[in-house]
mmCIF file of C-alpha atoms in Angstrom:
data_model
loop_
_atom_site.group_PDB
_atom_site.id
_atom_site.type_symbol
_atom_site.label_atom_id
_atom_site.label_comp_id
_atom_site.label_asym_id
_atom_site.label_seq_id
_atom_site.Cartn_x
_atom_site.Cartn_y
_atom_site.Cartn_z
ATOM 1 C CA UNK A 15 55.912 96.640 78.201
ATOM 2 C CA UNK A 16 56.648 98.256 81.614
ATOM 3 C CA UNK A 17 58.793 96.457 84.402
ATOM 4 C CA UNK A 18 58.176 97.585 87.413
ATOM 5 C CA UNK A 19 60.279 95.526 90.804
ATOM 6 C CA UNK A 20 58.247 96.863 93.718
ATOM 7 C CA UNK A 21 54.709 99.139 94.558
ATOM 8 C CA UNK A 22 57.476 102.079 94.726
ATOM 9 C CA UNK A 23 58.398 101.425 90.618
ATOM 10 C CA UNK A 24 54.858 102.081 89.865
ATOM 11 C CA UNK A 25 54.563 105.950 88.534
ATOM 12 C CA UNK A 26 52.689 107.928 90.559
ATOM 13 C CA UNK A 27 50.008 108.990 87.880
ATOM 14 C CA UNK A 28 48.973 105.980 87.341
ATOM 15 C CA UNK A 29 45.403 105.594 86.154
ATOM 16 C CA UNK A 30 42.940 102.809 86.391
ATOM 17 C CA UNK A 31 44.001 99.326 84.554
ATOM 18 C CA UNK A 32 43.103 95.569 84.154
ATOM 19 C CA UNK A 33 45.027 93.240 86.561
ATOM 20 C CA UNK A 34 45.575 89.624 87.399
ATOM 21 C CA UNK A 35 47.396 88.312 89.695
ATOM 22 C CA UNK A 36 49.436 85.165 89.863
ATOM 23 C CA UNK A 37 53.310 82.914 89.814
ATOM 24 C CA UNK A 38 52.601 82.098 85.968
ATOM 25 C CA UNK A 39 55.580 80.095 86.156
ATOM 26 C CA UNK A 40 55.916 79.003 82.748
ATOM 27 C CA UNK A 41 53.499 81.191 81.030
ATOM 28 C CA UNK A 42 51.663 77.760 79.567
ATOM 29 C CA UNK A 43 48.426 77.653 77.840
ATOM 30 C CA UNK A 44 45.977 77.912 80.784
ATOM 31 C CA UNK A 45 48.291 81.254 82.089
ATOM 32 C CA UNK A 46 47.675 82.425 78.229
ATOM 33 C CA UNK A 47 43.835 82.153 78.711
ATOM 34 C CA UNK A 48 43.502 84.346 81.752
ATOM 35 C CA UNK A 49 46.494 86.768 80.442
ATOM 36 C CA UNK A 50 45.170 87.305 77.304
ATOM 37 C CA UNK A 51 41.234 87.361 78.860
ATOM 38 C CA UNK A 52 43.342 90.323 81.127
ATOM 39 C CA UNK A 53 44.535 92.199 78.140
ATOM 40 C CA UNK A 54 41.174 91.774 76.327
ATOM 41 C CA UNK A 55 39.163 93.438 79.001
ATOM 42 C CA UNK A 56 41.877 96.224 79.535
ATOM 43 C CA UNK A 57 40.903 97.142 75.510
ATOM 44 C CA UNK A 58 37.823 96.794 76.239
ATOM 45 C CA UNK A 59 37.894 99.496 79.145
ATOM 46 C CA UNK A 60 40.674 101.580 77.541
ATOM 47 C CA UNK A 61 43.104 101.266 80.125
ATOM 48 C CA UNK A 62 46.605 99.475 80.607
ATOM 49 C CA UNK A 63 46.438 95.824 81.623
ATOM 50 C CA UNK A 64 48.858 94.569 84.475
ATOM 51 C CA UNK A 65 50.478 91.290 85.769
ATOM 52 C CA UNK A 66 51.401 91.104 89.348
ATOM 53 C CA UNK A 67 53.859 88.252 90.347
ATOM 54 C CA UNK A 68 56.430 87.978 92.865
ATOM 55 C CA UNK A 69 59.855 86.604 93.325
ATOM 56 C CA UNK A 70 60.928 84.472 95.200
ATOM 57 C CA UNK A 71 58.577 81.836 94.699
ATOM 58 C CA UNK A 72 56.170 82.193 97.754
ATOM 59 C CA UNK A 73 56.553 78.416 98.683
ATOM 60 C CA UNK A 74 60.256 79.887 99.365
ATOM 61 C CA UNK A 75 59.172 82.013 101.965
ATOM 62 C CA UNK A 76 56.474 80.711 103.525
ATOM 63 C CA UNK A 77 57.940 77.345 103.648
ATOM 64 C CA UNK A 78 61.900 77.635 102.994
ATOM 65 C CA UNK A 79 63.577 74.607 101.447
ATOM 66 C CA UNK A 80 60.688 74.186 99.366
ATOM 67 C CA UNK A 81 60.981 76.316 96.076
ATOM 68 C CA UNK A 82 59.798 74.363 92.979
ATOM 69 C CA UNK A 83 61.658 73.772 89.784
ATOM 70 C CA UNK A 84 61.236 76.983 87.945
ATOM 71 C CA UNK A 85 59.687 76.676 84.420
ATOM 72 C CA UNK A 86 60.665 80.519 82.754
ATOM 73 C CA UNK A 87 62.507 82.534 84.496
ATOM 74 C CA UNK A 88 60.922 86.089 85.033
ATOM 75 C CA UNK A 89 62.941 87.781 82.343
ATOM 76 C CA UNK A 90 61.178 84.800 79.944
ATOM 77 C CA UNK A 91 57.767 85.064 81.644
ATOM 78 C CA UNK A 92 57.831 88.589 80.780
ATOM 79 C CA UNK A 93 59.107 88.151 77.011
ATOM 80 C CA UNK A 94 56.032 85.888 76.985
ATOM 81 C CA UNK A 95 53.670 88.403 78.159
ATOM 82 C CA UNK A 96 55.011 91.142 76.242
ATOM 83 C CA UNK A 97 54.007 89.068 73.333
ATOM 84 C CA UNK A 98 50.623 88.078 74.610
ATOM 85 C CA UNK A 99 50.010 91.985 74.295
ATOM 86 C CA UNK A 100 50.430 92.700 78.470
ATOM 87 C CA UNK A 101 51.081 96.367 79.380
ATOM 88 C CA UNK A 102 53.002 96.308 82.355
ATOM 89 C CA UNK A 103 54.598 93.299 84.879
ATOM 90 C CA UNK A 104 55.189 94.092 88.699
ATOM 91 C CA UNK A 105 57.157 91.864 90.501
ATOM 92 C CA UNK A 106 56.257 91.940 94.155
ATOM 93 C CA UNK A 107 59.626 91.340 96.533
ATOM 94 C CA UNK A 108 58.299 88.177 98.214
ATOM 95 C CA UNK A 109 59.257 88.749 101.939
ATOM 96 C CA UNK A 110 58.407 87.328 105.366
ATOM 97 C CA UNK A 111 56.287 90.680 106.159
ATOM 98 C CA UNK A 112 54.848 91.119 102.592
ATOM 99 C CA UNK A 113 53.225 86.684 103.172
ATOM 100 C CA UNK A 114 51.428 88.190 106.676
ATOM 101 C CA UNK A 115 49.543 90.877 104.494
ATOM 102 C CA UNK A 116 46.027 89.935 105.166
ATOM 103 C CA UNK A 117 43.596 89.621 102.179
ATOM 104 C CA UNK A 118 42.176 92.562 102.648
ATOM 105 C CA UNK A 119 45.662 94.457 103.175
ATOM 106 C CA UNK A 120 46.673 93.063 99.824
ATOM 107 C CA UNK A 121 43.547 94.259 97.778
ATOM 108 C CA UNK A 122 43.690 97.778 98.878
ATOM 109 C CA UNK A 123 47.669 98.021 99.469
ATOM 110 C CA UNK A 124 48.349 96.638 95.320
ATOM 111 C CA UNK A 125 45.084 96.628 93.683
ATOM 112 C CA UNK A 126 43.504 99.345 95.236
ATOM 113 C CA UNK A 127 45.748 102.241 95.879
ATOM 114 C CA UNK A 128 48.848 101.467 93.629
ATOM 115 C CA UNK A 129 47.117 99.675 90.461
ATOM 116 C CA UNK A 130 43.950 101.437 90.618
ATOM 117 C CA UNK A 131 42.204 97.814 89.224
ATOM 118 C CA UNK A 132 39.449 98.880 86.957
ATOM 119 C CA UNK A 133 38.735 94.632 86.629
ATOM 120 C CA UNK A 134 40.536 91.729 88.048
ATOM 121 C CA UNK A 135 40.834 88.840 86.311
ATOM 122 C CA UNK A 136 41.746 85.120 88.333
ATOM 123 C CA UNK A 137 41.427 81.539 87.528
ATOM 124 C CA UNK A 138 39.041 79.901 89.644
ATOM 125 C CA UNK A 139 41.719 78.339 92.033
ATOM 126 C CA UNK A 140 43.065 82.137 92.900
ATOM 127 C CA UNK A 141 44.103 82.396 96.620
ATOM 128 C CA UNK A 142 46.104 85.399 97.797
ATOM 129 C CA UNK A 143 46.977 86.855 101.510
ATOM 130 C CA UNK A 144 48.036 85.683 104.936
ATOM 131 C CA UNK A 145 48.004 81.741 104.835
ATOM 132 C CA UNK A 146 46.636 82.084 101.445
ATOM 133 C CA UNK A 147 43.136 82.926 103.125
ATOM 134 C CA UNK A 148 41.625 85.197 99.911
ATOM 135 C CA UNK A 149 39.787 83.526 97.122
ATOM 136 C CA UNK A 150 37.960 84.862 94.196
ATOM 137 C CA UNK A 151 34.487 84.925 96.656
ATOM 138 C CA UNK A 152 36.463 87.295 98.598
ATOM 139 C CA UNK A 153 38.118 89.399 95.996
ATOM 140 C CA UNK A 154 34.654 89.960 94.538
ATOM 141 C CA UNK A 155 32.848 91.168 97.749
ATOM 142 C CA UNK A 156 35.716 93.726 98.182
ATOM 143 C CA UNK A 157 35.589 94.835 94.680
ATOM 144 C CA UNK A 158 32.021 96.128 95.228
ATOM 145 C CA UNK A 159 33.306 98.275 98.040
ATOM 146 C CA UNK A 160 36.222 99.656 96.056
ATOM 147 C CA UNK A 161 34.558 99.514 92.473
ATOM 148 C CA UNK A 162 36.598 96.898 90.684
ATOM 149 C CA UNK A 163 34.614 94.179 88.662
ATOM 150 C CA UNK A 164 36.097 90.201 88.934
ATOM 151 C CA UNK A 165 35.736 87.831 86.238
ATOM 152 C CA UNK A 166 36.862 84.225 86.827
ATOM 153 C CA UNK A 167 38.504 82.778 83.429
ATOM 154 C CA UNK A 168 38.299 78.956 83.692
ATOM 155 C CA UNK A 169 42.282 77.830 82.660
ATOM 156 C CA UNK A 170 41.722 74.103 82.662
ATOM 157 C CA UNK A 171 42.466 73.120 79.545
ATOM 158 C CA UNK A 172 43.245 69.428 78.525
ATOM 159 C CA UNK A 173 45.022 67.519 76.277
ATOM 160 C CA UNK A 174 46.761 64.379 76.013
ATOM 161 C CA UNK A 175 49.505 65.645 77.755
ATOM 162 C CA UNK A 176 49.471 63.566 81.180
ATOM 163 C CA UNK A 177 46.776 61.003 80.414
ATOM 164 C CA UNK A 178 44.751 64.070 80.070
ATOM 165 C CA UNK A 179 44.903 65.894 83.228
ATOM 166 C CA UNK A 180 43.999 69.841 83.357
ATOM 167 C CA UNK A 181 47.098 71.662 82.333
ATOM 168 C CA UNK A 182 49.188 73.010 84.959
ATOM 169 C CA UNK A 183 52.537 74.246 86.009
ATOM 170 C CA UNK A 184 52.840 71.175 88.543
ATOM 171 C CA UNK A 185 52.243 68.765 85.773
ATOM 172 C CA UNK A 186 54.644 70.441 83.330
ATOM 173 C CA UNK A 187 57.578 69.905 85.917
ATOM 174 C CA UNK A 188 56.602 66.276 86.407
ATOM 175 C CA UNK A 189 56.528 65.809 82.515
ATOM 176 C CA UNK A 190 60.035 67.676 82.250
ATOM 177 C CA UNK A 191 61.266 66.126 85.195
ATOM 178 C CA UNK A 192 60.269 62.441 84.163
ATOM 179 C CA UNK A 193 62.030 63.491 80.502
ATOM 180 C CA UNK A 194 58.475 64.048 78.609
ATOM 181 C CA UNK A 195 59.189 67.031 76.575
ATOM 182 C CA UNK A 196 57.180 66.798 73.882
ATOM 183 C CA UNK A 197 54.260 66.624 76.612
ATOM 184 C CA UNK A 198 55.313 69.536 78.681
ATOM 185 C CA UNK A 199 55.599 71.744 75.322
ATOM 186 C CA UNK A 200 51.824 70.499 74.358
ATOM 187 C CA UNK A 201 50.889 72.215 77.940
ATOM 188 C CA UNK A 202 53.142 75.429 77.456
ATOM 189 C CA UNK A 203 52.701 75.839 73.674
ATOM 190 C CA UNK A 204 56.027 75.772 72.854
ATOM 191 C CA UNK A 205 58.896 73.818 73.784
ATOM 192 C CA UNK A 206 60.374 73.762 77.271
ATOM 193 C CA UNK A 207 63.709 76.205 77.632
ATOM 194 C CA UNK A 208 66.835 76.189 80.236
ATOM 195 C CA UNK A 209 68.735 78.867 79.998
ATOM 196 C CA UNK A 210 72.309 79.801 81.743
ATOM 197 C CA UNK A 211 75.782 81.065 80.663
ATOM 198 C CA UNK A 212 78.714 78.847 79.034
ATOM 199 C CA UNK A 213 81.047 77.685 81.077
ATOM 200 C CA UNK A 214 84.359 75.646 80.832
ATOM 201 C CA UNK A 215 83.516 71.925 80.729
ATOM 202 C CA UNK A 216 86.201 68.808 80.868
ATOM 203 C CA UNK A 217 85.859 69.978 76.580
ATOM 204 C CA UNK A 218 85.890 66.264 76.042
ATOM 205 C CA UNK A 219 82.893 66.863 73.336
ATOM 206 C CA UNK A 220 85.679 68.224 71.423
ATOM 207 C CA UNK A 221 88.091 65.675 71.454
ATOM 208 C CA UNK A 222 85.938 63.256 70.413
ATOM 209 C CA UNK A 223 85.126 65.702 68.141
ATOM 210 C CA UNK A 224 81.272 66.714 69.056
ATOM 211 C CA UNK A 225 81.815 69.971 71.116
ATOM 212 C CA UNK A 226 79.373 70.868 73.416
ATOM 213 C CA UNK A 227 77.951 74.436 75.027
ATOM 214 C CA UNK A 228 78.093 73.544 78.908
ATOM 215 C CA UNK A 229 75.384 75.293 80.239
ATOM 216 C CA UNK A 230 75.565 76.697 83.766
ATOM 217 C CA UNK A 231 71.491 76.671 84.520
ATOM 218 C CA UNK A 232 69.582 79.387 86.706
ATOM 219 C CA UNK A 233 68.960 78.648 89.996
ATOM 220 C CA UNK A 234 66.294 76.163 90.376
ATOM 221 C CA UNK A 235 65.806 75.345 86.600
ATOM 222 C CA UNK A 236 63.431 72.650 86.097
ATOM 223 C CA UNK A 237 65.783 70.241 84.054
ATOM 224 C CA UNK A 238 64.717 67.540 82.397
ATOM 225 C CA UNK A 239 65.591 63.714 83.415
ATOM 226 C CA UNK A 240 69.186 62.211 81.945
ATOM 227 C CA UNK A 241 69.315 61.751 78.630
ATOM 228 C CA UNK A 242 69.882 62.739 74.774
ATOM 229 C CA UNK A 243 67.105 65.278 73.165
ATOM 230 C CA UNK A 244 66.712 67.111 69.805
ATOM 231 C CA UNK A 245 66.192 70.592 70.319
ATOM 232 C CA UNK A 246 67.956 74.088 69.520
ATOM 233 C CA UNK A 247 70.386 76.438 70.680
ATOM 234 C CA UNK A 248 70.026 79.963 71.020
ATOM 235 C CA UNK A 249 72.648 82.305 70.987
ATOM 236 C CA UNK A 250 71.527 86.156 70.564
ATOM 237 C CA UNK A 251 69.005 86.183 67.593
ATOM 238 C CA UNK A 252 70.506 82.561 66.162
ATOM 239 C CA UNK A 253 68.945 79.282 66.793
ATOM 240 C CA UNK A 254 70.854 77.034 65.781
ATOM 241 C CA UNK A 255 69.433 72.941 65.541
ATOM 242 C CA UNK A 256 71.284 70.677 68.897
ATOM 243 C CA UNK A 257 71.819 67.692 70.163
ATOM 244 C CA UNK A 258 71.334 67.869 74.066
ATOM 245 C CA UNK A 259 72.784 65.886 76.718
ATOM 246 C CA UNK A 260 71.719 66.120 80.096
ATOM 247 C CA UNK A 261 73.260 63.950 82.989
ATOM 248 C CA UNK A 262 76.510 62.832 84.802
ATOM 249 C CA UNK A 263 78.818 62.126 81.916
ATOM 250 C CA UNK A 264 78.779 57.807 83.272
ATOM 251 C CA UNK A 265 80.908 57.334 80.446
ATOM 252 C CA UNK A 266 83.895 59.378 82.062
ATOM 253 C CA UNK A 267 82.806 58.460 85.851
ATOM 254 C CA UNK A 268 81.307 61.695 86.285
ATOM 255 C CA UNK A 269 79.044 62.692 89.250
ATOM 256 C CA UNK A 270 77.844 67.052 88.904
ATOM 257 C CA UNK A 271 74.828 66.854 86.468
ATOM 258 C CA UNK A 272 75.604 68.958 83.465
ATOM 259 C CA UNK A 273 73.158 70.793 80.674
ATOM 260 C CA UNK A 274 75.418 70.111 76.755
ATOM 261 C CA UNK A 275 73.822 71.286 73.790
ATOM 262 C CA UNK A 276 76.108 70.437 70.491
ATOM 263 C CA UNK A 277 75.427 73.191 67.957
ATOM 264 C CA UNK A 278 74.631 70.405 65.048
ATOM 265 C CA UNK A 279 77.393 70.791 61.906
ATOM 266 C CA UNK A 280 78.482 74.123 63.510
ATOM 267 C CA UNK A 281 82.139 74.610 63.282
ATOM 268 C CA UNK A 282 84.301 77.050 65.132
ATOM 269 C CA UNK A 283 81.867 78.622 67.549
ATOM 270 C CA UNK A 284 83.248 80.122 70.462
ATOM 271 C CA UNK A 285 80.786 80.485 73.239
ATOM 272 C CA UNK A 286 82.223 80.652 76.198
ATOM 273 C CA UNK A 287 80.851 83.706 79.005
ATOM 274 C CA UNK A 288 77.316 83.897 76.627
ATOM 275 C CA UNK A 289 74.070 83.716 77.737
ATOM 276 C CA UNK A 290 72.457 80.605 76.069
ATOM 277 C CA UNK A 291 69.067 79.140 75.766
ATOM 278 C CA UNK A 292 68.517 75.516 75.141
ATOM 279 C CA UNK A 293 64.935 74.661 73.952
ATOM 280 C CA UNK A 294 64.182 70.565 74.143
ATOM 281 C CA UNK A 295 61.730 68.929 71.348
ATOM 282 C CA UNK A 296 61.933 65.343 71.744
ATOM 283 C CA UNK A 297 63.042 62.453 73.443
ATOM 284 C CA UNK A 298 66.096 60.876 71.789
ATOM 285 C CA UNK A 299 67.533 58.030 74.130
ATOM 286 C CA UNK A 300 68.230 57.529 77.774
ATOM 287 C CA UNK A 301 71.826 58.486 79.597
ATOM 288 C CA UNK A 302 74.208 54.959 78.979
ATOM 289 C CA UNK A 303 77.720 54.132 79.861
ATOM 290 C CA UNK A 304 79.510 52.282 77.086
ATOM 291 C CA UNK A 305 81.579 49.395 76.389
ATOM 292 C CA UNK A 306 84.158 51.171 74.064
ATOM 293 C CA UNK A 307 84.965 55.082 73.029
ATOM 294 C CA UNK A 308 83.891 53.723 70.017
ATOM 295 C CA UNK A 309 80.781 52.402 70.407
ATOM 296 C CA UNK A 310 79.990 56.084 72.331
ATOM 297 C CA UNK A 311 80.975 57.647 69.210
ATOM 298 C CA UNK A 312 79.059 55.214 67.198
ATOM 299 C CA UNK A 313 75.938 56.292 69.442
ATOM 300 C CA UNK A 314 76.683 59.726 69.391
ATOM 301 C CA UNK A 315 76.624 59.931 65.899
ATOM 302 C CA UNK A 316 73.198 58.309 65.775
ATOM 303 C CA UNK A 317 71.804 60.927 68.014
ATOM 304 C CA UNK A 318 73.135 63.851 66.328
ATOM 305 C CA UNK A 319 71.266 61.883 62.987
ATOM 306 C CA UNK A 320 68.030 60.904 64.756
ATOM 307 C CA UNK A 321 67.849 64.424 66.150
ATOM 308 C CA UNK A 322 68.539 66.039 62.422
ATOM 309 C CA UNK A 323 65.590 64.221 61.807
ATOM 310 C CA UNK A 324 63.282 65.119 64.414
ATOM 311 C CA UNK A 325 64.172 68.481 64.040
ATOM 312 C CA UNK A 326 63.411 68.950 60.334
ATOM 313 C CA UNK A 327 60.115 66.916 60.608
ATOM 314 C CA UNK A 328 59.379 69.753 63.204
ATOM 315 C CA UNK A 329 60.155 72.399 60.768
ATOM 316 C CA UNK A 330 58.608 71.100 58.000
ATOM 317 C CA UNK A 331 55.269 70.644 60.146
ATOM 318 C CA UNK A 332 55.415 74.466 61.038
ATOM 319 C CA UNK A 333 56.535 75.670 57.966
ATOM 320 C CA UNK A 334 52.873 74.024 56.772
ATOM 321 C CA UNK A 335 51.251 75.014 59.508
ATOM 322 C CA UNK A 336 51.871 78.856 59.929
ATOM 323 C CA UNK A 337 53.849 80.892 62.845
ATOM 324 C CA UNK A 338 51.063 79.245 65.312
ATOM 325 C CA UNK A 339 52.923 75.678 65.089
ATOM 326 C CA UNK A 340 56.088 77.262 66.405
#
């Protein structure tokens, strides 16, 4: 897949293609319908098919102070829609100048004399341009005058997931953020991820003899709430089955919130300066302060068990079900 950062990355013989248009933070399952609908239709026509998204976060710009918990980050997002079968991601510089862009300025400035859009393809909530004036009405009157079709993919899906609201990337953050994991992965199809480099820690994991990865997250990471979770760590190619903490440390007073993934009967890995991912399955137990060091070891020791558990219950389930359950 191409990666383009800017309208000036795009090569200059660049033909007709398949677009849509959109944050996609998170990639989840209603992102996959219109992504995949995009790549369809690009086959269909025999050209390329294109994501545009931007970075910042537009909410950044427009309204500072007010950037969301991100999801994926873009180098994720675009893993994701490499694997959906996209031919090409441009990320669009988010600026002050680029958010006054009228509607019209934006269709004929990206879609129109850069991407060449053959089709569009939007969910039915798309709104683009100065004060986010441009909707798919819009888009569609303009694409008669500069001889692009637009076909609205409906990306509500539902689930149980949220008492069954339409699947979005605002509900996935609440889910993650209110420690509902196995939730936000049924609305992104695959478990949620926080990814960030090792860094020094006060290594007490290893005295008491669980060490823990300490991961430093990306800026605005959408974490989920304090706690202990079964998941995995990834390291390179290597996942690798973890117990997760994620909180203050109130057994040891502490007060910086901290991402700890303990590589489960992994001895002697040295981690320090990598690039990690952490992927959260389920809900173990809520962050507690102890009586004793013992009875924290004692409860330690049952989460590294119960998480054993959940994780090879998980694995079992996929290894039944195919490469679609993962």
């Amino acid at each position: 897949m191409q990666r383009w950062r800017g309208l000036e990355d795009i090569p200059q013989d660049w033909g007709r293609s398949v677009v849509t248009i959109g944050s996609y933070d998170g990639v989840h399952r209603g992102h996959q319908l219109i992504i995949g609908r995009a790549v369809e239709r690009a086959r269909e026509l025999g050209v390329p098919s294109v994501v545009v998204t931007f970075d910042p976060h537009p909410s950044e710009v427009v309204r500072p102070g007010s950037h969301p918990p991100l999801l994926a980050p873009h180098h994720r997002r675009a893993e994701l829609m490499a694997e959906l079968g996209v031919d090409a991601l441009l990320i669009l510089p988010f600026t002050q100048e680029f958010s006054k862009l009228s509607p019209a300025d934006f269709i004929v400035k990206v879609l129109v004399d850069k991407l060449h859009a053959r089709a569009v393809i939007e969910g039915p909530n798309f709104r683009f341009g100065h004060r986010a004036a441009g909707n798919v009405a819009f888009l569609s009157e303009l694409g008669q005058t500069y001889d692009y079709e637009v076909e609205v993919v409906d990306l509500y899906v539902r689930g149980e997931a949220g008492g069954g609201e339409p699947f979005s990337s605002t509900l996935t953050r609440r889910l993650v953020a209110e420690g509902d994991v196995e939730g936000a992965a049924e609305i992104l199809g695959r478990p949620h991820r926080v990814e960030g480099v090792v860094v020094r820690g006060a290594q007490r994991g290893r005295e008491l003899g669980y060490p823990t990865a300490n991961v430093e997250t990306l800026p605005h990471t959408a974490i989920p709430a304090d706690g202990v979770y079964a998941g995995w760590l990834t390291v390179a190619d290597e996942r690798m089955p973890a117990a997760i903490s994620v909180g203050t440390n109130p057994q040891f007073d502490g007060t910086e919130r901290t991402v700890e993934a303990y590589a489960i009967d992994r001895v002697g890995l040295d981690l320090y300066g990598l690039h990690v991912a952490v992927d959260f399955l389920a809900y173990v137990r809520g962050q507690e302060k102890f009586d004793s060091i013992e009875a924290l070891l004692e409860a330690i020791g049952a989460d590294v068990k119960r998480s054993s558990e959940l994780i090879e219950a998980y694995e079992v389930r996929a290894r039944a079900e195919g490469p679609a359950a993962r």
